[in-house]
CSV table of C-alpha atoms and ligand atoms in Angstrom, one decimal:
chain,number,residue,atom,x,y,z
E,22,MET,CA,0.0,0.0,0.0
E,23,SER,CA,2.9,2.4,0.8
E,24,GLU,CA,3.9,2.2,-2.9
E,25,ASN,CA,0.5,3.4,-4.0
E,26,PRO,CA,0.7,7.1,-5.0
E,27,ILE,CA,-0.8,10.0,-3.1
E,28,LEU,CA,-2.9,12.2,-5.3
E,29,VAL,CA,-2.2,16.0,-5.0
E,30,THR,CA,-4.7,18.2,-6.8
E,31,GLY,CA,-3.9,21.9,-7.3
E,32,ALA,CA,-0.4,20.6,-7.7
E,33,THR,CA,0.9,23.6,-9.6
E,34,GLY,CA,-0.6,26.0,-7.0
E,35,LYS,CA,0.6,27.6,-3.8
E,36,SER,CA,-0.2,24.8,-1.4
E,37,GLY,CA,-0.3,21.8,-3.8
E,38,SER,CA,3.1,22.4,-5.3
E,39,ARG,CA,4.7,22.4,-1.8
E,40,VAL,CA,2.7,19.4,-0.7
E,41,ALA,CA,4.0,17.4,-3.8
E,42,ALA,CA,7.6,18.6,-3.2
E,43,ARG,CA,7.5,17.6,0.5
E,44,LEU,CA,6.1,14.1,-0.3
E,45,ARG,CA,8.7,13.5,-3.0
E,46,ALA,CA,11.5,14.7,-0.7
E,47,ALA,CA,10.2,12.0,1.7
E,48,GLY,CA,10.5,9.4,-1.1
E,49,LEU,CA,6.8,8.9,-1.5
E,50,PRO,CA,5.1,8.4,-4.9
E,51,VAL,CA,3.0,11.4,-5.9
E,52,ARG,CA,0.4,11.9,-8.7
E,53,ALA,CA,0.6,15.7,-9.2
E,54,ALA,CA,-2.7,16.7,-10.8
E,55,SER,CA,-4.1,19.8,-12.3
E,56,ARG,CA,-5.2,21.0,-15.8
E,57,GLY,CA,-1.7,22.1,-16.8
E,58,GLY,CA,0.5,20.0,-14.6
E,59,GLU,CA,2.1,16.6,-14.8
E,60,HIS,CA,-1.1,14.5,-14.6
E,61,THR,CA,-4.0,16.1,-16.5
E,62,PHE,CA,-6.9,16.6,-14.2
E,63,ASP,CA,-9.9,19.0,-14.5
E,64,TRP,CA,-12.5,19.3,-11.7
E,65,ALA,CA,-14.9,20.3,-14.4
E,66,ASP,CA,-14.3,17.2,-16.6
E,67,GLY,CA,-15.4,14.0,-14.9
E,68,ARG,CA,-13.7,12.0,-17.6
E,69,THR,CA,-10.3,12.9,-16.0
E,70,TRP,CA,-11.3,11.8,-12.5
E,71,ASP,CA,-10.8,8.0,-12.7
E,72,SER,CA,-7.2,8.1,-14.0
E,73,ALA,CA,-6.4,10.6,-11.2
E,74,LEU,CA,-7.8,8.2,-8.6
E,75,GLU,CA,-6.6,4.9,-10.0
E,76,GLY,CA,-4.6,3.0,-7.3
E,77,VAL,CA,-4.4,6.1,-5.0
E,78,ARG,CA,-4.2,5.6,-1.3
E,79,ALA,CA,-4.7,9.2,-0.1
E,80,ALA,CA,-5.6,12.5,-1.7
E,81,TYR,CA,-5.2,16.2,-1.1
E,82,LEU,CA,-8.2,18.1,-2.5
E,83,VAL,CA,-7.7,21.7,-3.6
E,84,GLN,CA,-11.0,22.7,-5.1
E,85,VAL,CA,-12.0,25.6,-7.4
E,86,ASP,CA,-13.8,28.2,-5.3
E,87,GLY,CA,-17.6,28.3,-5.7
E,88,THR,CA,-17.8,24.9,-7.4
E,89,ARG,CA,-19.5,21.7,-6.2
E,90,PHE,CA,-17.3,19.0,-7.6
E,91,VAL,CA,-15.9,17.7,-4.3
E,92,ARG,CA,-19.0,15.7,-3.2
E,93,PRO,CA,-19.2,13.6,-6.4
E,94,PHE,CA,-15.4,13.3,-6.5
E,95,VAL,CA,-15.3,12.0,-2.9
E,96,GLU,CA,-18.0,9.4,-3.9
E,97,ARG,CA,-15.7,8.3,-6.8
E,98,ALA,CA,-12.7,8.2,-4.5
E,99,VAL,CA,-14.6,5.8,-2.2
E,100,ARG,CA,-15.3,3.5,-5.2
E,101,HIS,CA,-11.6,3.6,-6.0
E,102,GLY,CA,-10.6,2.4,-2.5
E,103,VAL,CA,-8.9,5.7,-1.5
E,104,ARG,CA,-8.4,5.5,2.3
E,105,ARG,CA,-7.6,9.0,3.4
E,106,LEU,CA,-8.6,12.5,2.3
E,107,VAL,CA,-7.2,15.9,3.2
E,108,LEU,CA,-9.4,18.9,2.1
E,109,ALA,CA,-8.2,22.4,1.5
E,110,SER,CA,-10.8,24.7,3.0
E,111,GLY,CA,-10.5,28.2,4.5
E,112,ARG,CA,-10.7,29.9,7.9
E,113,GLY,CA,-13.9,31.8,8.5
E,114,ILE,CA,-16.2,29.5,6.5
E,115,ASP,CA,-18.2,28.7,9.6
E,116,ASP,CA,-18.8,32.4,10.4
E,117,PRO,CA,-21.6,33.9,8.3
E,118,ASP,CA,-20.3,37.4,9.1
E,119,TYR,CA,-16.8,36.7,7.8
E,120,ALA,CA,-17.2,38.3,4.4
E,121,ASN,CA,-19.6,39.2,1.6
E,122,ASP,CA,-19.9,36.1,-0.5
E,123,PRO,CA,-21.9,36.7,-3.6
E,124,GLY,CA,-20.1,33.9,-5.4
E,125,GLY,CA,-21.3,31.2,-3.0
E,126,VAL,CA,-17.7,30.2,-2.1
E,127,ARG,CA,-18.6,29.7,1.6
E,128,ASP,CA,-21.6,27.4,0.9
E,129,ALA,CA,-19.6,25.4,-1.6
E,130,LEU,CA,-16.7,24.9,0.9
E,131,LEU,CA,-19.2,23.9,3.7
E,132,ASP,CA,-20.7,21.3,1.3
E,133,SER,CA,-17.2,20.0,0.5
E,134,GLU,CA,-16.3,19.8,4.1
E,135,ALA,CA,-19.5,17.9,4.8
E,136,ALA,CA,-18.9,15.5,1.9
E,137,VAL,CA,-15.4,14.7,3.3
E,138,ARG,CA,-16.7,14.2,6.8
E,139,GLU,CA,-19.5,12.0,5.7
E,140,SER,CA,-17.3,9.9,3.3
E,141,GLY,CA,-16.5,7.1,5.8
E,142,LEU,CA,-12.8,7.6,4.9
E,143,GLU,CA,-10.1,9.0,7.2
E,144,TRP,CA,-10.4,12.7,6.7
E,145,THR,CA,-8.6,15.9,7.8
E,146,ILE,CA,-9.6,19.5,6.9
E,147,SER,CA,-7.0,22.3,6.5
E,148,ARG,CA,-8.5,25.7,7.1
E,149,PRO,CA,-5.8,28.3,6.4
E,150,GLY,CA,-6.3,32.0,6.7
E,151,TRP,CA,-4.7,34.4,4.2
E,152,PHE,CA,-1.5,33.0,2.7
E,153,ALA,CA,1.8,35.0,3.0
E,154,GLN,CA,2.4,33.8,-0.6
E,155,ASN,CA,-0.3,36.1,-1.8
E,156,PHE,CA,2.5,38.7,-1.8
E,157,SER,CA,4.9,36.5,-3.8
E,158,GLU,CA,2.8,34.2,-6.0
E,159,GLY,CA,-0.8,35.3,-5.7
E,160,PHE,CA,-3.2,38.2,-5.8
E,161,PHE,CA,-0.6,40.9,-4.7
E,162,ALA,CA,2.6,39.6,-6.2
E,163,GLU,CA,2.7,41.7,-9.4
E,164,ALA,CA,2.0,45.0,-7.6
E,165,VAL,CA,4.5,44.1,-4.8
E,166,ALA,CA,7.2,43.3,-7.3
E,167,ALA,CA,6.5,46.6,-9.1
E,168,GLY,CA,7.0,48.5,-5.8
E,169,GLU,CA,3.5,49.7,-4.9
E,170,LEU,CA,0.5,47.8,-3.5
E,171,ARG,CA,-2.7,49.8,-3.9
E,172,LEU,CA,-5.6,48.0,-2.1
E,173,PRO,CA,-8.8,48.7,-0.1
E,174,GLY,CA,-7.2,46.9,2.9
E,175,GLY,CA,-7.4,49.8,5.4
E,176,ASP,CA,-5.2,49.3,8.4
E,177,GLY,CA,-6.8,46.0,9.4
E,178,ALA,CA,-4.4,43.2,10.4
E,179,VAL,CA,-4.1,39.6,9.2
E,180,SER,CA,-2.3,36.7,10.7
E,181,PHE,CA,-0.8,35.6,7.4
E,182,VAL,CA,0.2,31.9,7.2
E,183,ASP,CA,3.1,30.6,5.3
E,184,ALA,CA,2.1,28.1,2.6
E,185,GLU,CA,5.2,26.0,3.8
E,186,ASP,CA,3.4,25.5,7.1
E,187,ILE,CA,0.1,24.7,5.3
E,188,ALA,CA,2.0,22.1,3.2
E,189,ALA,CA,3.7,20.6,6.3
E,190,VAL,CA,0.4,20.2,8.0
E,191,VAL,CA,-1.2,18.6,4.9
E,192,VAL,CA,1.7,16.2,4.5
E,193,ALA,CA,1.5,15.2,8.1
E,194,ALA,CA,-2.2,14.5,7.7
E,195,LEU,CA,-1.7,12.5,4.5
E,196,THR,CA,1.1,10.4,5.9
E,197,GLU,CA,1.0,10.1,9.7
E,198,ALA,CA,-1.4,8.6,12.2
E,199,GLY,CA,-3.3,10.9,14.6
E,200,HIS,CA,-4.8,13.5,12.3
E,201,SER,CA,-8.0,11.8,11.2
E,202,GLY,CA,-11.1,13.7,12.1
E,203,GLN,CA,-9.2,16.9,12.8
E,204,ILE,CA,-10.0,20.4,11.5
E,205,TYR,CA,-6.8,22.5,11.6
E,206,GLU,CA,-7.3,26.2,11.4
E,207,LEU,CA,-4.0,27.6,10.3
E,208,SER,CA,-2.4,31.1,10.8
E,209,GLY,CA,1.0,32.7,11.3
E,210,PRO,CA,2.1,33.6,14.9
E,211,GLU,CA,1.0,37.2,14.8
E,212,ALA,CA,-1.2,39.7,12.9
E,213,LEU,CA,0.4,42.3,10.6
E,214,THR,CA,-1.3,45.2,8.7
E,215,LEU,CA,-0.6,45.4,5.0
E,216,ALA,CA,1.7,48.3,5.7
E,217,GLU,CA,3.7,46.1,8.2
E,218,ALA,CA,3.7,43.2,5.8
E,219,VAL,CA,5.0,45.3,2.9
E,220,ALA,CA,7.6,46.9,5.2
E,221,ALA,CA,8.9,43.4,6.1
E,222,ILE,CA,9.2,42.5,2.4
E,223,SER,CA,11.0,45.9,1.8
E,224,THR,CA,13.5,45.0,4.4
E,225,ALA,CA,14.0,41.5,3.1
E,226,ALA,CA,14.2,42.5,-0.5
E,227,GLY,CA,16.4,45.5,0.2
E,228,ARG,CA,14.3,48.0,-1.8
E,229,GLU,CA,11.4,50.3,-1.2
E,230,ILE,CA,7.9,48.8,-1.6
E,231,ARG,CA,4.9,50.9,-0.5
E,232,TYR,CA,1.3,50.1,0.5
E,233,VAL,CA,-1.2,52.7,-0.5
E,234,PRO,CA,-4.6,52.2,1.2
E,235,LEU,CA,-7.6,53.0,-1.1
E,236,SER,CA,-11.3,53.3,-0.4
E,237,VAL,CA,-13.4,50.5,-2.0
E,238,GLU,CA,-14.8,53.1,-4.5
E,239,ASP,CA,-11.3,54.3,-5.6
E,240,PHE,CA,-10.0,50.8,-5.8
E,241,VAL,CA,-12.9,49.7,-8.1
E,242,ALA,CA,-12.5,52.8,-10.2
E,243,GLU,CA,-8.8,52.2,-10.6
E,244,GLN,CA,-9.4,48.6,-11.6
E,245,VAL,CA,-12.1,49.5,-14.1
E,246,ALA,CA,-9.7,52.1,-15.6
E,247,GLN,CA,-7.2,49.3,-16.1
E,248,GLY,CA,-9.8,47.3,-18.0
E,249,ILE,CA,-11.1,45.0,-15.2
E,250,PRO,CA,-14.9,44.5,-15.4
E,251,ALA,CA,-16.6,46.4,-12.6
E,252,PRO,CA,-18.3,43.2,-11.1
E,253,GLU,CA,-14.9,41.5,-11.0
E,254,ALA,CA,-13.3,44.5,-9.3
E,255,ALA,CA,-16.1,44.7,-6.8
E,256,GLY,CA,-15.8,41.0,-6.1
E,257,PHE,CA,-12.1,41.4,-5.4
E,258,ALA,CA,-12.9,44.2,-3.0
E,259,ASP,CA,-15.4,41.8,-1.2
E,260,VAL,CA,-12.6,39.2,-0.9
E,261,LEU,CA,-10.5,41.8,0.9
E,262,GLU,CA,-13.3,42.7,3.4
E,263,PRO,CA,-11.9,40.4,6.2
E,264,LEU,CA,-8.6,42.1,5.7
E,265,ARG,CA,-10.1,45.6,6.0
E,266,ASN,CA,-12.2,44.8,9.0
E,267,GLY,CA,-9.7,42.7,10.9
E,268,THR,CA,-11.8,39.5,10.9
E,269,ASP,CA,-8.6,37.5,10.0
E,270,ALA,CA,-6.4,39.1,12.7
E,271,HIS,CA,-6.9,36.3,15.3
E,272,VAL,CA,-4.2,33.7,15.7
E,273,SER,CA,-5.1,29.9,15.3
E,274,ASP,CA,-3.3,27.0,16.8
E,275,GLY,CA,-3.5,24.4,13.9
E,276,VAL,CA,0.2,24.4,13.1
E,277,GLN,CA,1.0,23.8,16.8
E,278,ARG,CA,-1.7,21.1,17.1
E,279,ALA,CA,-0.7,19.3,13.9
E,280,LEU,CA,3.1,19.7,14.0
E,281,GLY,CA,4.0,20.4,17.6
E,282,ARG,CA,5.9,23.6,16.7
E,283,GLU,CA,5.3,27.3,16.2
E,284,PRO,CA,4.3,28.6,12.7
E,285,ARG,CA,6.8,30.6,10.7
E,286,THR,CA,6.8,34.3,11.0
E,287,PHE,CA,6.0,36.7,8.1
E,288,ALA,CA,9.6,38.0,8.4
E,289,GLU,CA,10.9,34.5,7.9
E,290,PHE,CA,8.7,34.1,4.9
E,291,ALA,CA,9.9,37.4,3.5
E,292,ARG,CA,13.6,36.6,4.1
E,293,SER,CA,13.4,33.1,2.5
E,294,THR,CA,11.4,34.3,-0.4
E,295,ALA,CA,13.9,37.2,-1.1
E,296,ALA,CA,16.8,34.8,-0.7
E,297,ALA,CA,15.3,32.6,-3.4
E,298,GLY,CA,15.1,35.5,-5.8
E,299,GLY,CA,11.6,36.7,-5.0
E,300,TRP,CA,10.7,40.4,-5.7
E,301,SER,CA,14.0,41.0,-7.5
E,302,VAL,CA,13.9,43.7,-10.1
W,419,NAP,N1,-4.8,32.4,-1.2
W,419,NAP,C1,-5.3,32.5,0.1
W,419,NAP,O1,-4.9,33.4,0.8
W,419,NAP,C2,-6.2,31.5,0.6
W,419,NAP,C3,-6.6,31.5,1.9
W,419,NAP,C4,-7.5,30.6,2.4
W,419,NAP,C5,-8.0,29.6,1.6
W,419,NAP,N2,-7.6,29.6,0.3
W,419,NAP,C6,-8.2,28.5,-0.6
W,419,NAP,O2,-7.2,27.7,-1.1
W,419,NAP,C7,-7.6,27.3,-2.4
W,419,NAP,C8,-6.5,27.6,-3.4
W,419,NAP,O3,-5.4,27.0,-2.9
W,419,NAP,P1,-3.9,27.4,-3.5
W,419,NAP,O4,-3.7,28.9,-3.1
W,419,NAP,O5,-3.0,26.4,-3.0
W,419,NAP,O6,-4.1,27.3,-5.0
W,419,NAP,P2,-3.7,28.3,-6.1
W,419,NAP,O7,-2.3,28.7,-5.9
W,419,NAP,O8,-4.8,29.3,-6.3
W,419,NAP,O9,-3.7,27.3,-7.4
W,419,NAP,C9,-4.9,26.7,-7.8
W,419,NAP,C10,-4.6,25.3,-8.3
W,419,NAP,O10,-5.8,24.7,-8.8
W,419,NAP,C11,-5.6,24.2,-10.1
W,419,NAP,N3,-6.8,24.4,-10.9
W,419,NAP,C12,-7.5,25.5,-11.2
W,419,NAP,N4,-8.6,25.2,-11.8
W,419,NAP,C13,-8.7,23.9,-11.9
W,419,NAP,C14,-9.6,23.0,-12.5
W,419,NAP,N5,-10.7,23.4,-13.2
W,419,NAP,N6,-9.3,21.6,-12.4
W,419,NAP,C15,-8.2,21.2,-11.8
W,419,NAP,N7,-7.3,22.0,-11.2
W,419,NAP,C16,-7.5,23.3,-11.3
W,419,NAP,C17,-4.4,25.1,-10.7
W,419,NAP,O11,-3.7,24.4,-11.7
W,419,NAP,P3,-4.0,24.4,-13.2
W,419,NAP,O12,-4.2,25.9,-13.6
W,419,NAP,O13,-2.8,23.7,-13.8
W,419,NAP,O14,-5.3,23.6,-13.4
W,419,NAP,C18,-3.6,25.2,-9.5
W,419,NAP,O15,-2.7,24.1,-9.3
W,419,NAP,C19,-8.9,27.9,-2.7
W,419,NAP,O16,-9.9,27.1,-2.4
W,419,NAP,C20,-8.9,29.1,-1.8
W,419,NAP,O17,-10.2,29.5,-1.4
W,419,NAP,C21,-6.7,30.5,-0.2
């Protein structure tokens, strides 16, 4: 059984790529799946599901926000004899006041969590807060690299979590005993405002990077002027609401519970990313 591969979906993304790398570093066979990755897999195309699940012993599920593919995929996984599932979810999904959610992301994630819990398989749910890697690989990366991050983030603070810690927790849940039935809420060790986070990146990268707080109206107007459709710009402003209002400032203990150690600080994330060539001009 230990020779059977572990399926990693979202394997080209921020958490999945690190999960796959850590499993491989441990000498474990990995099926790295996504639309454009090593093993072709598309949540929206059920014809790709069986080859992803064939012979797999455990799977990390990174879903596409607002979709409902996890429940039927879990049923398929049961039929394939998969024994263990780890689901990527998100902090705040059990709080109806967490954020505006016109896209139904929250309800879809709750349904995915329920599907995994009801599967009869061993399951673990990872609920990370905002990733530190949003500054280096995600939403904010381009602006940060260009030296100015203009967002409607106010001066709310967020306990950004390093995707390396997320991946370490997911790998532990995929490979070790003792994590079944656990929901791990994951954050960094402290909350930082966007200004503080950008200052830490400036220090690590050795060049000036600024955060410019915008009102939601100004942000949407700027995005529209750059050719982004207004509903998309407004949707992005909604996504940033927990950041503005400090809903994501609290610190969670999932890294400590799963790994028995403290999470990495934002400064550590910034230093290691800069040392690896991130944010270089
Ligand atoms: N970013 C954050 O701060 C944050 C915080 C909390 C929770 N989350 C949650 O974490 C999840 C995203 O995780 P992530 O940041 O690790 O991923 P990510 O970096 O956004 O990457 C998404 C991955 O999904 C794959 N993908 C996209 N569409 C697909 C499709 N139709 N079929 C199969 N694969 C598809 C992509 O690869 P291909 O393009 O090759 O298919 C990629 O590997 C989301 O559910 C998000 O809500 C994110």
